[in-house]
Amino acid sequence: VFLTALITLTVSVKWQKELFRDVEIDTTQPPYVFKCQLYDLTGVPPERQKIMVKGGLLKDDADWSTLGVKEGQKLMMMGTADEIVKPPEKGPVFMEDLPEEEQAVSLGHSAGLFNLGNTCYMNSTVQCLHSVPELKSALVKYSHSGRSNEVDQTSHMLTIATRDLFNELDKSGKAVAPMQFWMVLRKKYPQFGQMHNNYFMQQDAEECWTQLLYTLSQSLRSAGSSENPDAVKALFGVDLVSRVHCQESGEESSEAESVYSLKCHISQEVNHLHEGLKHGLKSELEKNSPSLGRSAIYLKESRINGLPRYLTIQFVRFFWKRESNQKAKILRKVDYPLELDVYDLCSDDLRKKLEAPRRLLRDEEGKKLGLKSSGKGSTSKDSDVKMSEAEGSSNENRDPSNSTSDKGAVSRETQVTGVYDLVAVLTHKGRSADSGHYVAWVKQESGKWIEYDDDNPIPQREEDITKLSGGGDWHMAYICMYKARVVPI
């Protein structure tokens, strides 16, 4: 109890003619977080708030322990709220006068997220994943099923917090302070609560992305949905098949695994994403050789054997520098396309399954351009044969999130083609993973791009998105998310 009292203070805040009682201050978080709470209560943006404390005005990054704020104390705040324009009785309806749900729709994009003190890594991750409608749907269904015994309490809480934050982003017409989500994320993964000189430290966005997806995969899988028992794997899981070969002994074996992202390795020879992906699918490992009776070098060569609806790619830009004992960054420029075709990275089995849907896709796109169908192999009879072959393929090559399981219902199943469109980019600016600044660039359903720089959403042109390829100190792509171009089965 004594420890809780030290960490949490309850104060009242006087603003204009209003008095807000029982406002909690979490003294482990910077005052900027407290200002975000007051923004929710008063509508006064943090930068306009003037709060009187011992020694003058409350600064965003002040240390609570030096301010002498006591339990039950009354604080004075000055500042003007965001203006809400009221229309005349019979006149145009201003966006500010719409309900918050309609405001977000009118803006054409969802809300930004306040930075709670070096939390841009978390904000950018949330904005990218929030753009996946199928993930939102799975989270909404989770609320009805509740926690199963297979999922620990903190995973359940983080899943609920993600669902609630996604919902708030969609409905809010102003920036959201993700305090509940951040609190639960730190509880589940204490690494994100690391502090230095009383400040929360910057963390790696890729680690946040990976940990959050892993938690959601566990929770949503155990929700017991018979329709789609593994929603996260269907949406993001990449199946790999690998050949592991030792040149010295001639031993050879095969391995199968599922991952949530592909790696783009960066070296002097890599100028384009495709080259980096090829490098990422090859690796050397040292392990014991039974025939040699000692450890030996094995070459592991992987191929994609099952594709997801959303393909995530991490640019391996950070490496551990022993001299400085920190993660250093590779600044090399690596171009990436708006349209990515991974056909040549696939296994022979998967290529065969992709042939029919790819032909359908070419015919569809040809029709849009006023061209005739591809002729050879595109007759309805041949296409039916090919599609029936493809239908026998594994679920990894389908999009279960779009299927219907009702008996007698018209099938809406779709099949991936190996062709993907860029829908989100998470960038990093700076020289180290544990410093600098992360930003999300997300394609809206309307086709427009929005840069989410914490609480500030900024419209961008599509041609500017591919310029985030590195080569200097500007924002450069760290994670790219592509959405599958699909055809109906």
Short mmCIF file of C-alpha atoms in Angstrom, two decimals:
data_model
loop_
_atom_site.label_atom_id
_atom_site.label_comp_id
_atom_site.label_asym_id
_atom_site.label_seq_id
_atom_site.Cartn_x
_atom_site.Cartn_y
_atom_site.Cartn_z
CA VAL A 1 0.00 0.00 0.00
CA PHE A 2 2.84 2.38 0.90
CA LEU A 3 4.55 1.66 -2.42
CA THR A 4 1.31 2.33 -4.35
CA ALA A 5 0.94 5.68 -2.59
CA LEU A 6 4.41 6.66 -3.72
CA ILE A 7 3.73 5.74 -7.34
CA THR A 8 0.15 7.08 -7.69
CA LEU A 9 -1.12 10.45 -6.46
CA THR A 10 -4.69 11.71 -6.62
CA VAL A 11 -5.15 15.47 -7.12
CA SER A 12 -7.89 17.89 -8.14
CA VAL A 13 -7.45 20.30 -11.03
CA LYS A 14 -9.12 23.74 -11.23
CA TRP A 15 -9.65 24.99 -14.79
CA GLN A 16 -11.76 28.06 -15.48
CA LYS A 17 -15.03 27.49 -13.54
CA GLU A 18 -14.63 23.72 -13.39
CA LEU A 19 -13.00 21.54 -10.75
CA PHE A 20 -11.92 18.04 -11.74
CA ARG A 21 -11.61 15.81 -8.68
CA ASP A 22 -9.69 12.56 -8.19
CA VAL A 23 -7.36 12.92 -11.17
CA GLU A 24 -4.65 10.25 -10.87
CA ILE A 25 -0.98 11.03 -11.46
CA ASP A 26 1.27 8.08 -12.25
CA THR A 27 4.62 9.40 -11.03
CA THR A 28 6.53 6.74 -13.00
CA GLN A 29 5.39 8.49 -16.19
CA PRO A 30 6.43 11.95 -17.38
CA PRO A 31 4.08 14.92 -16.76
CA TYR A 32 3.22 14.89 -20.48
CA VAL A 33 1.09 11.78 -19.78
CA PHE A 34 -0.78 13.72 -17.05
CA LYS A 35 -1.35 16.53 -19.58
CA CYS A 36 -2.82 13.99 -22.03
CA GLN A 37 -5.29 12.95 -19.30
CA LEU A 38 -6.27 16.59 -18.81
CA TYR A 39 -6.68 16.96 -22.57
CA ASP A 40 -9.26 14.16 -22.46
CA LEU A 41 -11.07 15.95 -19.60
CA THR A 42 -10.89 19.57 -20.79
CA GLY A 43 -10.11 19.58 -24.52
CA VAL A 44 -7.05 21.79 -23.88
CA PRO A 45 -4.14 20.39 -25.94
CA PRO A 46 -0.99 19.59 -23.87
CA GLU A 47 1.05 22.34 -25.57
CA ARG A 48 -1.50 24.98 -24.46
CA GLN A 49 -1.73 23.82 -20.84
CA LYS A 50 -0.14 25.98 -18.14
CA ILE A 51 -0.17 24.11 -14.82
CA MET A 52 1.21 25.81 -11.71
CA VAL A 53 3.55 23.77 -9.49
CA LYS A 54 6.38 24.56 -7.09
CA GLY A 55 9.04 26.43 -9.02
CA GLY A 56 6.79 27.66 -11.82
CA LEU A 57 5.01 25.92 -14.72
CA LEU A 58 4.86 22.13 -15.08
CA LYS A 59 7.24 21.01 -17.84
CA ASP A 60 6.50 17.97 -20.04
CA ASP A 61 9.65 16.13 -18.95
CA ALA A 62 9.91 17.25 -15.30
CA ASP A 63 10.72 14.78 -12.52
CA TRP A 64 7.68 14.37 -10.25
CA SER A 65 9.88 13.60 -7.23
CA THR A 66 11.34 17.14 -7.30
CA LEU A 67 8.00 18.97 -7.66
CA GLY A 68 6.60 18.37 -4.18
CA VAL A 69 3.08 17.52 -5.40
CA LYS A 70 1.13 15.95 -2.53
CA GLU A 71 -1.85 13.63 -2.24
CA GLY A 72 -5.13 15.57 -2.50
CA GLN A 73 -3.45 18.79 -3.64
CA LYS A 74 -5.38 21.25 -5.83
CA LEU A 75 -3.58 22.28 -9.02
CA MET A 76 -4.45 25.30 -11.15
CA MET A 77 -4.50 24.99 -14.94
CA MET A 78 -4.82 27.70 -17.55
CA GLY A 79 -5.34 27.26 -21.29
CA THR A 80 -8.01 27.40 -23.96
CA ALA A 81 -9.72 24.32 -25.31
CA ASP A 82 -9.90 23.47 -29.02
CA GLU A 83 -12.61 25.61 -30.54
CA ILE A 84 -15.75 23.86 -31.71
CA VAL A 85 -17.39 25.82 -34.49
CA LYS A 86 -21.17 25.95 -34.02
CA PRO A 87 -23.21 26.26 -37.20
CA PRO A 88 -26.10 28.69 -37.67
CA GLU A 89 -29.57 27.21 -37.23
CA LYS A 90 -29.89 26.59 -40.95
CA GLY A 91 -26.46 26.32 -42.43
CA PRO A 92 -23.66 23.93 -43.34
CA VAL A 93 -22.74 21.20 -40.87
CA PHE A 94 -19.17 21.61 -39.69
CA MET A 95 -17.05 18.53 -39.13
CA GLU A 96 -16.43 19.56 -35.50
CA ASP A 97 -20.18 19.37 -34.84
CA LEU A 98 -20.53 15.79 -36.01
CA PRO A 99 -20.48 12.93 -33.46
CA GLU A 100 -16.91 11.70 -32.93
CA GLU A 101 -17.60 8.49 -34.88
CA GLU A 102 -18.60 10.56 -37.92
CA GLN A 103 -15.68 12.97 -37.48
CA ALA A 104 -13.17 10.16 -38.01
CA VAL A 105 -15.02 9.06 -41.17
CA SER A 106 -15.10 12.64 -42.48
CA LEU A 107 -11.37 13.05 -41.95
CA GLY A 108 -10.78 10.01 -44.15
CA HIS A 109 -8.37 8.48 -41.65
CA SER A 110 -8.27 7.35 -38.03
CA ALA A 111 -6.83 9.35 -35.13
CA GLY A 112 -3.22 9.83 -34.09
CA LEU A 113 -1.66 8.61 -30.83
CA PHE A 114 -0.03 10.77 -28.17
CA ASN A 115 3.60 9.99 -27.38
CA LEU A 116 3.69 9.06 -23.69
CA GLY A 117 7.46 9.50 -23.44
CA ASN A 118 9.59 7.64 -26.02
CA THR A 119 6.61 5.52 -27.11
CA CYS A 120 6.79 6.30 -30.85
CA TYR A 121 7.97 2.69 -31.41
CA MET A 122 4.68 1.48 -29.92
CA ASN A 123 2.48 4.11 -31.64
CA SER A 124 3.86 3.32 -35.11
CA THR A 125 3.41 -0.45 -34.56
CA VAL A 126 -0.21 0.04 -33.43
CA GLN A 127 -1.04 2.29 -36.41
CA CYS A 128 0.28 -0.27 -38.93
CA LEU A 129 -1.55 -3.23 -37.38
CA HIS A 130 -4.70 -1.15 -36.86
CA SER A 131 -4.93 -0.81 -40.66
CA VAL A 132 -5.74 -4.54 -41.01
CA PRO A 133 -9.57 -4.81 -40.98
CA GLU A 134 -9.52 -8.63 -40.63
CA LEU A 135 -7.48 -8.28 -37.41
CA LYS A 136 -10.03 -5.81 -36.04
CA SER A 137 -12.84 -8.29 -36.84
CA ALA A 138 -11.03 -11.11 -35.05
CA LEU A 139 -10.55 -8.87 -31.98
CA VAL A 140 -14.25 -7.92 -31.90
CA LYS A 141 -15.16 -11.64 -31.94
CA TYR A 142 -12.69 -12.26 -29.10
CA SER A 143 -14.73 -10.06 -26.76
CA HIS A 144 -17.67 -12.44 -27.08
CA SER A 145 -15.68 -15.60 -26.49
CA GLY A 146 -13.68 -14.33 -23.50
CA ARG A 147 -10.47 -15.74 -22.08
CA SER A 148 -9.86 -19.47 -22.18
CA ASN A 149 -7.80 -21.34 -19.61
CA GLU A 150 -4.93 -21.66 -22.10
CA VAL A 151 -4.23 -17.91 -22.06
CA ASP A 152 -2.59 -16.13 -19.11
CA GLN A 153 -4.28 -13.07 -17.62
CA THR A 154 -1.79 -10.49 -18.96
CA SER A 155 -2.10 -11.83 -22.53
CA HIS A 156 -5.89 -11.59 -22.20
CA MET A 157 -5.62 -8.02 -20.88
CA LEU A 158 -3.29 -6.98 -23.71
CA THR A 159 -5.66 -8.47 -26.30
CA ILE A 160 -8.62 -6.59 -24.78
CA ALA A 161 -6.53 -3.37 -24.59
CA THR A 162 -5.60 -3.76 -28.28
CA ARG A 163 -9.24 -4.25 -29.24
CA ASP A 164 -10.32 -1.19 -27.22
CA LEU A 165 -7.52 1.00 -28.60
CA PHE A 166 -8.33 0.01 -32.21
CA ASN A 167 -11.98 0.89 -31.53
CA GLU A 168 -11.04 4.25 -29.99
CA LEU A 169 -8.81 5.12 -32.96
CA ASP A 170 -11.70 4.49 -35.34
CA LYS A 171 -14.20 6.56 -33.38
CA SER A 172 -12.16 9.49 -32.12
CA GLY A 173 -11.98 12.77 -33.98
CA LYS A 174 -8.92 13.82 -31.97
CA ALA A 175 -5.64 12.22 -30.87
CA VAL A 176 -5.86 9.30 -28.43
CA ALA A 177 -3.67 8.76 -25.36
CA PRO A 178 -3.00 4.97 -25.32
CA MET A 179 -2.35 4.79 -21.57
CA GLN A 180 -4.21 1.57 -20.75
CA PHE A 181 -2.61 -0.25 -23.69
CA TRP A 182 0.88 0.94 -22.75
CA MET A 183 0.42 -0.02 -19.10
CA VAL A 184 -0.66 -3.56 -20.02
CA LEU A 185 2.09 -3.91 -22.67
CA ARG A 186 4.71 -3.10 -20.00
CA LYS A 187 3.12 -5.56 -17.60
CA LYS A 188 3.18 -8.34 -20.19
CA TYR A 189 6.64 -7.46 -21.55
CA PRO A 190 8.68 -5.66 -18.83
CA GLN A 191 11.46 -4.82 -21.36
CA PHE A 192 9.23 -1.98 -22.62
CA GLY A 193 9.18 -0.48 -19.12
CA GLN A 194 12.97 -0.01 -18.91
CA MET A 195 13.95 3.36 -17.50
CA HIS A 196 17.06 5.54 -17.60
CA ASN A 197 17.41 8.67 -15.46
CA ASN A 198 13.69 8.44 -14.56
CA TYR A 199 12.62 8.38 -18.21
CA PHE A 200 11.21 5.50 -20.20
CA MET A 201 13.75 4.35 -22.77
CA GLN A 202 13.20 4.15 -26.52
CA GLN A 203 12.59 0.55 -27.62
CA ASP A 204 12.82 -1.40 -30.89
CA ALA A 205 9.59 -1.20 -32.94
CA GLU A 206 10.22 -4.60 -34.54
CA GLU A 207 10.39 -6.23 -31.08
CA CYS A 208 7.12 -4.52 -30.11
CA TRP A 209 5.48 -5.68 -33.38
CA THR A 210 6.68 -9.27 -32.88
CA GLN A 211 5.65 -9.50 -29.20
CA LEU A 212 2.21 -8.00 -29.83
CA LEU A 213 1.46 -10.31 -32.78
CA TYR A 214 2.65 -13.33 -30.78
CA THR A 215 0.29 -12.44 -27.90
CA LEU A 216 -2.65 -11.88 -30.25
CA SER A 217 -1.94 -15.17 -32.01
CA GLN A 218 -2.14 -17.04 -28.68
CA SER A 219 -5.30 -15.29 -27.48
CA LEU A 220 -7.23 -15.40 -30.74
CA ARG A 221 -6.30 -19.02 -31.40
CA SER A 222 -7.58 -20.15 -28.01
CA ALA A 223 -10.81 -18.22 -28.43
CA GLY A 224 -12.05 -21.47 -29.95
CA SER A 225 -13.45 -20.12 -33.19
CA SER A 226 -14.25 -23.12 -35.37
CA GLU A 227 -14.51 -20.80 -38.38
CA ASN A 228 -10.89 -19.73 -38.18
CA PRO A 229 -8.91 -21.37 -35.39
CA ASP A 230 -5.71 -19.46 -36.13
CA ALA A 231 -6.62 -15.98 -37.34
CA VAL A 232 -3.19 -14.38 -36.88
CA LYS A 233 -1.37 -17.16 -38.74
CA ALA A 234 -3.84 -16.93 -41.63
CA LEU A 235 -3.32 -13.17 -41.81
CA PHE A 236 0.44 -12.93 -41.24
CA GLY A 237 2.00 -16.42 -41.14
CA VAL A 238 4.55 -17.38 -43.81
CA ASP A 239 5.26 -21.11 -44.15
CA LEU A 240 8.85 -21.92 -45.07
CA VAL A 241 10.37 -25.20 -46.24
CA SER A 242 14.16 -25.44 -45.95
CA ARG A 243 16.94 -27.64 -47.28
CA VAL A 244 19.78 -27.99 -44.76
CA HIS A 245 22.98 -29.21 -46.40
CA CYS A 246 26.51 -29.88 -45.13
CA GLN A 247 29.02 -29.70 -47.98
CA GLU A 248 31.76 -31.30 -45.90
CA SER A 249 29.86 -34.48 -44.99
CA GLY A 250 27.20 -34.51 -47.70
CA GLU A 251 24.42 -34.77 -45.08
CA GLU A 252 21.10 -33.28 -46.09
CA SER A 253 17.76 -32.82 -44.36
CA SER A 254 14.62 -30.71 -44.73
CA GLU A 255 12.83 -28.52 -42.21
CA ALA A 256 9.44 -26.77 -42.09
CA GLU A 257 8.60 -23.71 -40.00
CA SER A 258 6.14 -20.82 -39.83
CA VAL A 259 7.24 -17.20 -39.31
CA TYR A 260 5.42 -13.87 -39.10
CA SER A 261 7.85 -11.90 -41.26
CA LEU A 262 10.49 -12.28 -43.95
CA LYS A 263 13.91 -10.69 -43.46
CA CYS A 264 15.56 -8.38 -45.99
CA HIS A 265 19.28 -8.73 -45.33
CA ILE A 266 21.36 -5.68 -46.27
CA SER A 267 24.89 -5.92 -47.64
CA GLN A 268 27.06 -4.19 -50.26
CA GLU A 269 25.41 -6.27 -53.01
CA VAL A 270 21.84 -5.43 -51.97
CA ASN A 271 20.22 -2.45 -53.69
CA HIS A 272 16.63 -3.71 -53.94
CA LEU A 273 14.21 -5.48 -51.58
CA HIS A 274 14.05 -8.58 -53.78
CA GLU A 275 17.83 -9.10 -53.53
CA GLY A 276 17.68 -8.68 -49.75
CA LEU A 277 14.86 -11.22 -49.46
CA LYS A 278 16.91 -13.78 -51.42
CA HIS A 279 19.82 -13.21 -49.03
CA GLY A 280 17.42 -13.53 -46.08
CA LEU A 281 16.29 -16.97 -47.21
CA LYS A 282 19.86 -18.29 -47.04
CA SER A 283 21.85 -18.72 -43.87
CA GLU A 284 24.79 -20.63 -42.42
CA LEU A 285 24.55 -22.49 -39.17
CA GLU A 286 27.00 -24.49 -37.14
CA LYS A 287 25.75 -27.73 -35.61
CA ASN A 288 26.89 -31.19 -34.72
CA SER A 289 27.41 -33.57 -37.65
CA PRO A 290 26.64 -37.21 -36.72
CA SER A 291 28.81 -38.62 -39.54
CA LEU A 292 31.82 -36.38 -38.79
CA GLY A 293 31.45 -36.68 -35.02
CA ARG A 294 32.00 -32.95 -34.52
CA SER A 295 30.41 -29.61 -35.33
CA ALA A 296 30.34 -28.49 -38.97
CA ILE A 297 28.96 -25.70 -41.12
CA TYR A 298 25.54 -26.28 -42.72
CA LEU A 299 23.92 -24.15 -45.40
CA LYS A 300 20.20 -23.55 -44.92
CA GLU A 301 18.24 -22.56 -48.03
CA SER A 302 14.56 -21.72 -47.54
CA ARG A 303 11.61 -21.32 -49.88
CA ILE A 304 8.11 -19.97 -49.21
CA ASN A 305 5.62 -22.83 -49.03
CA GLY A 306 2.50 -20.97 -47.84
CA LEU A 307 1.55 -17.30 -48.19
CA PRO A 308 -0.53 -15.06 -45.88
CA ARG A 309 -3.01 -12.29 -46.62
CA TYR A 310 -0.52 -9.72 -45.27
CA LEU A 311 3.19 -10.16 -45.94
CA THR A 312 5.44 -8.42 -43.42
CA ILE A 313 9.07 -7.69 -44.27
CA GLN A 314 11.71 -6.50 -41.83
CA PHE A 315 14.76 -4.67 -43.16
CA VAL A 316 17.62 -5.97 -41.01
CA ARG A 317 19.13 -2.54 -40.45
CA PHE A 318 20.44 -2.99 -36.91
CA PHE A 319 23.39 -5.03 -35.72
CA TRP A 320 25.20 -5.29 -32.42
CA LYS A 321 28.38 -3.20 -32.32
CA ARG A 322 30.69 -4.66 -29.70
CA GLU A 323 32.96 -1.60 -29.46
CA SER A 324 30.14 0.75 -28.43
CA ASN A 325 27.99 -2.04 -26.90
CA GLN A 326 24.84 -0.90 -28.70
CA LYS A 327 22.73 -1.57 -31.80
CA ALA A 328 24.22 0.28 -34.77
CA LYS A 329 22.30 1.04 -37.94
CA ILE A 330 22.99 0.24 -41.61
CA LEU A 331 22.00 3.40 -43.49
CA ARG A 332 22.37 1.90 -46.97
CA LYS A 333 19.60 2.71 -49.45
CA VAL A 334 17.44 -0.31 -50.34
CA ASP A 335 14.63 0.36 -52.84
CA TYR A 336 11.28 -1.37 -52.38
CA PRO A 337 8.31 -1.48 -54.79
CA LEU A 338 4.66 -0.53 -54.37
CA GLU A 339 3.85 -3.89 -56.00
CA LEU A 340 5.82 -6.97 -54.93
CA ASP A 341 5.77 -10.36 -56.64
CA VAL A 342 7.30 -13.20 -54.57
CA TYR A 343 6.63 -16.01 -57.08
CA ASP A 344 10.32 -16.78 -57.65
CA LEU A 345 10.90 -17.09 -53.86
CA CYS A 346 8.30 -19.87 -53.59
CA SER A 347 8.75 -23.65 -53.50
CA ASP A 348 7.93 -25.70 -56.62
CA ASP A 349 4.78 -27.02 -54.92
CA LEU A 350 3.48 -23.56 -54.13
CA ARG A 351 4.34 -22.26 -57.62
CA LYS A 352 2.12 -24.94 -59.13
CA LYS A 353 -0.74 -23.92 -56.85
CA LEU A 354 -0.24 -20.25 -57.76
CA GLU A 355 -0.40 -20.80 -61.55
CA ALA A 356 -4.19 -20.81 -61.90
CA PRO A 357 -4.91 -17.83 -59.60
CA ARG A 358 -2.10 -15.86 -61.26
CA ARG A 359 -3.59 -16.52 -64.67
CA LEU A 360 -7.01 -15.37 -63.40
CA LEU A 361 -5.39 -12.23 -62.00
CA ARG A 362 -3.65 -11.46 -65.32
CA ASP A 363 -6.94 -11.94 -67.21
CA GLU A 364 -8.82 -9.73 -64.73
CA GLU A 365 -6.24 -6.95 -64.97
CA GLY A 366 -6.09 -7.36 -68.74
CA LYS A 367 -9.85 -6.84 -68.99
CA LYS A 368 -9.53 -3.61 -67.02
CA LEU A 369 -7.01 -2.42 -69.59
CA GLY A 370 -9.28 -3.54 -72.45
CA LEU A 371 -7.15 -6.56 -73.40
CA LYS A 372 -8.37 -10.03 -74.32
CA SER A 373 -7.76 -12.96 -71.98
CA SER A 374 -4.42 -14.72 -72.20
CA GLY A 375 -5.80 -17.33 -74.62
CA LYS A 376 -3.66 -20.39 -73.96
CA GLY A 377 -4.78 -22.09 -70.80
CA SER A 378 -7.49 -19.55 -70.09
CA THR A 379 -10.51 -21.36 -71.53
CA SER A 380 -13.21 -22.00 -68.98
CA LYS A 381 -12.69 -25.78 -69.16
CA ASP A 382 -8.95 -25.61 -68.57
CA SER A 383 -9.39 -22.97 -65.92
CA ASP A 384 -11.91 -25.15 -64.09
CA VAL A 385 -9.44 -28.04 -64.04
CA LYS A 386 -6.63 -25.84 -62.77
CA MET A 387 -8.83 -24.21 -60.14
CA SER A 388 -10.04 -27.56 -58.84
CA GLU A 389 -6.38 -28.54 -58.43
CA ALA A 390 -5.74 -25.32 -56.59
CA GLU A 391 -8.75 -25.86 -54.33
CA GLY A 392 -7.11 -28.99 -53.05
CA SER A 393 -4.19 -26.91 -51.80
CA SER A 394 -3.48 -26.21 -48.17
CA ASN A 395 -5.21 -23.47 -46.18
CA GLU A 396 -2.02 -21.45 -46.11
CA ASN A 397 -2.63 -20.52 -49.72
CA ARG A 398 -6.15 -19.25 -49.05
CA ASP A 399 -7.66 -16.37 -47.22
CA PRO A 400 -9.81 -17.96 -44.53
CA SER A 401 -10.81 -14.54 -43.19
CA ASN A 402 -12.97 -14.01 -46.27
CA SER A 403 -14.61 -17.40 -46.37
CA THR A 404 -18.09 -18.31 -45.22
CA SER A 405 -18.71 -21.55 -43.40
CA ASP A 406 -22.52 -21.53 -43.71
CA LYS A 407 -23.78 -24.62 -45.52
CA GLY A 408 -25.45 -23.73 -48.78
CA ALA A 409 -24.06 -20.20 -48.76
CA VAL A 410 -22.31 -18.84 -51.84
CA SER A 411 -18.57 -19.34 -51.38
CA ARG A 412 -16.62 -16.11 -51.01
CA GLU A 413 -13.23 -17.77 -50.57
CA THR A 414 -10.30 -16.11 -52.20
CA GLN A 415 -6.84 -17.26 -53.10
CA VAL A 416 -3.54 -15.40 -52.96
CA THR A 417 -1.56 -14.95 -56.17
CA GLY A 418 1.95 -14.19 -54.94
CA VAL A 419 1.42 -10.54 -55.93
CA TYR A 420 1.24 -8.00 -53.09
CA ASP A 421 0.50 -4.26 -52.77
CA LEU A 422 2.25 -2.04 -50.22
CA VAL A 423 -0.18 -0.87 -47.51
CA ALA A 424 2.03 0.23 -44.59
CA VAL A 425 5.61 1.30 -43.90
CA LEU A 426 7.14 1.72 -40.44
CA THR A 427 10.20 3.97 -40.61
CA HIS A 428 13.05 4.88 -38.27
CA LYS A 429 15.05 8.09 -38.23
CA GLY A 430 18.34 8.14 -36.32
CA ARG A 431 21.51 6.11 -35.87
CA SER A 432 20.47 3.58 -33.22
CA ALA A 433 17.43 1.35 -32.63
CA ASP A 434 17.28 2.50 -29.01
CA SER A 435 17.09 6.19 -29.91
CA GLY A 436 15.79 8.26 -32.83
CA HIS A 437 12.16 8.39 -33.92
CA TYR A 438 9.65 5.90 -35.39
CA VAL A 439 6.76 6.86 -37.69
CA ALA A 440 3.97 4.87 -39.46
CA TRP A 441 2.92 5.55 -43.06
CA VAL A 442 -0.40 3.84 -43.76
CA LYS A 443 -2.51 3.48 -46.92
CA GLN A 444 -6.20 4.21 -46.27
CA GLU A 445 -9.11 2.35 -47.86
CA SER A 446 -9.57 5.38 -50.10
CA GLY A 447 -6.07 4.79 -51.52
CA LYS A 448 -4.62 7.89 -49.85
CA TRP A 449 -1.50 7.67 -47.68
CA ILE A 450 -1.31 9.12 -44.16
CA GLU A 451 1.90 9.66 -42.18
CA TYR A 452 1.19 9.01 -38.49
CA ASP A 453 3.83 10.98 -36.60
CA ASP A 454 2.48 10.19 -33.12
CA ASP A 455 -0.54 12.49 -32.57
CA ASN A 456 -0.12 14.24 -35.91
CA PRO A 457 -1.63 12.50 -39.01
CA ILE A 458 -0.26 14.10 -42.21
CA PRO A 459 -1.52 13.31 -45.76
CA GLN A 460 1.25 12.13 -48.14
CA ARG A 461 1.57 11.43 -51.85
CA GLU A 462 2.13 7.84 -52.99
CA GLU A 463 5.33 8.79 -54.83
CA ASP A 464 6.83 10.01 -51.54
CA ILE A 465 6.34 6.62 -49.85
CA THR A 466 8.99 4.80 -51.93
CA LYS A 467 11.49 7.57 -51.12
CA LEU A 468 11.75 6.21 -47.57
CA SER A 469 14.40 3.76 -48.77
CA GLY A 470 17.39 5.00 -46.79
CA GLY A 471 20.81 6.27 -47.71
CA GLY A 472 20.93 9.18 -45.26
CA ASP A 473 19.56 10.46 -41.97
CA TRP A 474 15.95 10.83 -43.19
CA HIS A 475 13.24 8.35 -42.22
CA MET A 476 13.92 4.95 -43.77
CA ALA A 477 11.82 1.81 -44.02
CA TYR A 478 12.32 -0.65 -41.17
CA ILE A 479 9.16 -2.75 -41.63
CA CYS A 480 7.01 -2.96 -44.79
CA MET A 481 3.57 -4.58 -44.83
CA TYR A 482 2.09 -5.77 -48.13
CA LYS A 483 -1.48 -6.92 -48.78
CA ALA A 484 -2.16 -9.89 -51.09
CA ARG A 485 -3.85 -9.33 -54.40
CA VAL A 486 -6.42 -12.12 -54.43
CA VAL A 487 -8.81 -13.77 -56.88
CA PRO A 488 -12.04 -15.66 -56.11
CA ILE A 489 -11.92 -19.44 -56.06
#
